[in-house]
C-alpha positions as protocol buffer text, in pm:
chain_id: "A"
residue {
  index: 1
  type: MET
  ca { x: 9091 y: 12479 z: 10752 }
}
residue {
  index: 2
  type: VAL
  ca { x: 8914 y: 12138 z: 10750 }
}
residue {
  index: 3
  type: ASN
  ca { x: 8873 y: 11961 z: 11078 }
}
residue {
  index: 4
  type: VAL
  ca { x: 8781 y: 11590 z: 10995 }
}
residue {
  index: 5
  type: GLY
  ca { x: 8742 y: 11324 z: 11244 }
}
residue {
  index: 6
  type: LEU
  ca { x: 8903 y: 10998 z: 11144 }
}
residue {
  index: 7
  type: GLY
  ca { x: 8808 y: 10754 z: 11429 }
}
residue {
  index: 8
  type: HIS
  ca { x: 9025 y: 10863 z: 11691 }
}
residue {
  index: 9
  type: ALA
  ca { x: 9242 y: 11075 z: 11460 }
}
residue {
  index: 10
  type: GLU
  ca { x: 9136 y: 11433 z: 11393 }
}
residue {
  index: 11
  type: LEU
  ca { x: 9293 y: 11680 z: 11154 }
}
residue {
  index: 12
  type: SER
  ca { x: 9301 y: 11997 z: 11334 }
}
residue {
  index: 13
  type: SER
  ca { x: 9528 y: 12306 z: 11378 }
}
residue {
  index: 14
  type: THR
  ca { x: 9715 y: 12175 z: 11683 }
}
residue {
  index: 15
  type: HIS
  ca { x: 9992 y: 11933 z: 11740 }
}
residue {
  index: 16
  type: SER
  ca { x: 9909 y: 11664 z: 12006 }
}
residue {
  index: 17
  type: ASN
  ca { x: 9885 y: 11296 z: 12090 }
}
residue {
  index: 18
  type: GLY
  ca { x: 10123 y: 11196 z: 11808 }
}
residue {
  index: 19
  type: ARG
  ca { x: 9936 y: 11384 z: 11539 }
}
residue {
  index: 20
  type: VAL
  ca { x: 10143 y: 11475 z: 11245 }
}
residue {
  index: 21
  type: GLN
  ca { x: 10044 y: 11787 z: 11073 }
}
residue {
  index: 22
  type: GLU
  ca { x: 10223 y: 11944 z: 10808 }
}
residue {
  index: 23
  type: GLU
  ca { x: 10187 y: 12113 z: 10468 }
}
residue {
  index: 24
  type: ARG
  ca { x: 10442 y: 12019 z: 10239 }
}
residue {
  index: 25
  type: ARG
  ca { x: 10546 y: 12238 z: 9932 }
}
residue {
  index: 26
  type: ASN
  ca { x: 10744 y: 12104 z: 9664 }
}
residue {
  index: 27
  type: GLU
  ca { x: 10825 y: 12339 z: 9388 }
}
residue {
  index: 28
  type: GLY
  ca { x: 10508 y: 12549 z: 9461 }
}
residue {
  index: 29
  type: VAL
  ca { x: 10281 y: 12246 z: 9471 }
}
residue {
  index: 30
  type: VAL
  ca { x: 10098 y: 12167 z: 9785 }
}
residue {
  index: 31
  type: THR
  ca { x: 10095 y: 11800 z: 9902 }
}
residue {
  index: 32
  type: SER
  ca { x: 9762 y: 11632 z: 9919 }
}
residue {
  index: 33
  type: TRP
  ca { x: 9586 y: 11334 z: 10050 }
}
residue {
  index: 34
  type: CYS
  ca { x: 9242 y: 11168 z: 10001 }
}
residue {
  index: 35
  type: ILE
  ca { x: 9030 y: 11084 z: 10285 }
}
residue {
  index: 36
  type: ALA
  ca { x: 8675 y: 10991 z: 10346 }
}
residue {
  index: 37
  type: LYS
  ca { x: 8401 y: 11243 z: 10395 }
}
residue {
  index: 38
  type: PRO
  ca { x: 8287 y: 11191 z: 10774 }
}
residue {
  index: 39
  type: SER
  ca { x: 7920 y: 11184 z: 10666 }
}
residue {
  index: 40
  type: THR
  ca { x: 7984 y: 10870 z: 10447 }
}
residue {
  index: 41
  type: ASP
  ca { x: 7766 y: 10569 z: 10528 }
}
residue {
  index: 42
  type: ASP
  ca { x: 7940 y: 10248 z: 10621 }
}
residue {
  index: 43
  type: GLU
  ca { x: 7828 y: 10064 z: 10306 }
}
residue {
  index: 44
  type: SER
  ca { x: 7991 y: 10319 z: 10066 }
}
residue {
  index: 45
  type: LEU
  ca { x: 8307 y: 10299 z: 10304 }
}
residue {
  index: 46
  type: ASN
  ca { x: 8321 y: 9921 z: 10275 }
}
residue {
  index: 47
  type: HIS
  ca { x: 8282 y: 9963 z: 9895 }
}
residue {
  index: 48
  type: ASN
  ca { x: 8569 y: 10230 z: 9888 }
}
residue {
  index: 49
  type: ILE
  ca { x: 8783 y: 9994 z: 10092 }
}
residue {
  index: 50
  type: ASP
  ca { x: 8713 y: 9689 z: 9860 }
}
residue {
  index: 51
  type: TYR
  ca { x: 8754 y: 9873 z: 9539 }
}
residue {
  index: 52
  type: SER
  ca { x: 9087 y: 10063 z: 9643 }
}
residue {
  index: 53
  type: CYS
  ca { x: 9239 y: 9736 z: 9785 }
}
residue {
  index: 54
  type: ARG
  ca { x: 9167 y: 9547 z: 9450 }
}
residue {
  index: 55
  type: GLN
  ca { x: 9368 y: 9791 z: 9243 }
}
residue {
  index: 56
  type: LYS
  ca { x: 9724 y: 9733 z: 9136 }
}
residue {
  index: 57
  type: GLY
  ca { x: 9994 y: 9933 z: 9333 }
}
residue {
  index: 58
  type: VAL
  ca { x: 9758 y: 9946 z: 9635 }
}
residue {
  index: 59
  type: ASP
  ca { x: 9888 y: 9753 z: 9943 }
}
residue {
  index: 60
  type: CYS
  ca { x: 9602 y: 9733 z: 10222 }
}
residue {
  index: 61
  type: ARG
  ca { x: 9809 y: 9516 z: 10460 }
}
residue {
  index: 62
  type: PRO
  ca { x: 9863 y: 9822 z: 10692 }
}
residue {
  index: 63
  type: ILE
  ca { x: 9484 y: 9820 z: 10779 }
}
residue {
  index: 64
  type: GLN
  ca { x: 9461 y: 9459 z: 10844 }
}
residue {
  index: 65
  type: PRO
  ca { x: 9489 y: 9342 z: 11221 }
}
residue {
  index: 66
  type: GLY
  ca { x: 9839 y: 9398 z: 11350 }
}
residue {
  index: 67
  type: GLY
  ca { x: 9914 y: 9649 z: 11075 }
}
residue {
  index: 68
  type: SER
  ca { x: 10059 y: 9990 z: 11128 }
}
residue {
  index: 69
  type: CYS
  ca { x: 9720 y: 10169 z: 11036 }
}
residue {
  index: 70
  type: PHE
  ca { x: 9486 y: 9904 z: 11186 }
}
residue {
  index: 71
  type: ASN
  ca { x: 9432 y: 10141 z: 11493 }
}
residue {
  index: 72
  type: PRO
  ca { x: 9200 y: 10320 z: 11520 }
}
residue {
  index: 73
  type: ASP
  ca { x: 8993 y: 10027 z: 11425 }
}
residue {
  index: 74
  type: SER
  ca { x: 8696 y: 10213 z: 11244 }
}
residue {
  index: 75
  type: ILE
  ca { x: 8561 y: 10193 z: 10914 }
}
residue {
  index: 76
  type: ILE
  ca { x: 8627 y: 10566 z: 10827 }
}
residue {
  index: 77
  type: SER
  ca { x: 8989 y: 10537 z: 10921 }
}
residue {
  index: 78
  type: HIS
  ca { x: 9040 y: 10211 z: 10715 }
}
residue {
  index: 79
  type: ALA
  ca { x: 8844 y: 10372 z: 10420 }
}
residue {
  index: 80
  type: SER
  ca { x: 9057 y: 10689 z: 10439 }
}
residue {
  index: 81
  type: PHE
  ca { x: 9379 y: 10503 z: 10429 }
}
residue {
  index: 82
  type: ALA
  ca { x: 9271 y: 10275 z: 10139 }
}
residue {
  index: 83
  type: MET
  ca { x: 9130 y: 10565 z: 9951 }
}
residue {
  index: 84
  type: ASN
  ca { x: 9443 y: 10770 z: 9980 }
}
residue {
  index: 85
  type: LEU
  ca { x: 9662 y: 10467 z: 9864 }
}
residue {
  index: 86
  type: PHE
  ca { x: 9438 y: 10446 z: 9558 }
}
residue {
  index: 87
  type: TYR
  ca { x: 9457 y: 10830 z: 9507 }
}
residue {
  index: 88
  type: LYS
  ca { x: 9829 y: 10822 z: 9514 }
}
residue {
  index: 89
  type: SER
  ca { x: 9878 y: 10522 z: 9284 }
}
residue {
  index: 90
  type: ALA
  ca { x: 9627 y: 10645 z: 9040 }
}
residue {
  index: 91
  type: GLY
  ca { x: 9810 y: 10983 z: 8986 }
}
residue {
  index: 92
  type: LYS
  ca { x: 9680 y: 11211 z: 9249 }
}
residue {
  index: 93
  type: ASN
  ca { x: 9413 y: 11385 z: 9018 }
}
residue {
  index: 94
  type: TYR
  ca { x: 9103 y: 11535 z: 9196 }
}
residue {
  index: 95
  type: TRP
  ca { x: 8881 y: 11273 z: 9010 }
}
residue {
  index: 96
  type: ASN
  ca { x: 9086 y: 10994 z: 9182 }
}
residue {
  index: 97
  type: CYS
  ca { x: 8938 y: 11106 z: 9504 }
}
residue {
  index: 98
  type: HIS
  ca { x: 8591 y: 11133 z: 9395 }
}
residue {
  index: 99
  type: PHE
  ca { x: 8453 y: 10799 z: 9513 }
}
residue {
  index: 100
  type: ASN
  ca { x: 8101 y: 10866 z: 9419 }
}
residue {
  index: 101
  type: GLY
  ca { x: 8123 y: 11201 z: 9618 }
}
residue {
  index: 102
  type: THR
  ca { x: 8257 y: 11042 z: 9932 }
}
residue {
  index: 103
  type: GLY
  ca { x: 8614 y: 11136 z: 9903 }
}
residue {
  index: 104
  type: LEU
  ca { x: 8770 y: 11461 z: 10033 }
}
residue {
  index: 105
  type: ILE
  ca { x: 9116 y: 11601 z: 9922 }
}
residue {
  index: 106
  type: VAL
  ca { x: 9304 y: 11761 z: 10219 }
}
residue {
  index: 107
  type: THR
  ca { x: 9643 y: 11936 z: 10241 }
}
residue {
  index: 108
  type: GLN
  ca { x: 9720 y: 11839 z: 10609 }
}
residue {
  index: 109
  type: ASN
  ca { x: 9892 y: 11507 z: 10660 }
}
residue {
  index: 110
  type: PRO
  ca { x: 9623 y: 11267 z: 10798 }
}
residue {
  index: 111
  type: SER
  ca { x: 9905 y: 11038 z: 10943 }
}
residue {
  index: 112
  type: TRP
  ca { x: 9858 y: 10931 z: 11301 }
}
residue {
  index: 113
  type: GLY
  ca { x: 10097 y: 10755 z: 11529 }
}
residue {
  index: 114
  type: THR
  ca { x: 10247 y: 10467 z: 11350 }
}
residue {
  index: 115
  type: CYS
  ca { x: 10007 y: 10510 z: 11052 }
}
residue {
  index: 116
  type: LYS
  ca { x: 10185 y: 10695 z: 10786 }
}
residue {
  index: 117
  type: TYR
  ca { x: 9964 y: 10809 z: 10486 }
}
residue {
  index: 118
  type: PRO
  ca { x: 10197 y: 10835 z: 10175 }
}
residue {
  index: 119
  type: ALA
  ca { x: 10206 y: 11166 z: 10009 }
}
């Protein structure tokens, strides 16, 4: 099990505070998401956001002020959301979550409250 802090959100083995935790299986395939490694420096996280949000098929409006994923207002949370959008739009191959070693593939849904990470 991976416990990863995403600002105020944390992936863990418990259900609380509006956390969504699930492992989906579709025809024997485990659903996955891409998030930022907690040890990633802010400069790399900013680069990951900029890169991801410039790609075709990636809509980063949810991490803008007032968006459904703006809170928690932290760089790691915003980067994780943007990185996951890129991961999904690029085909969900493991290399689509590499981000120069700063990405982490997880099988527990990192969605939090109103912020829904697309699978």
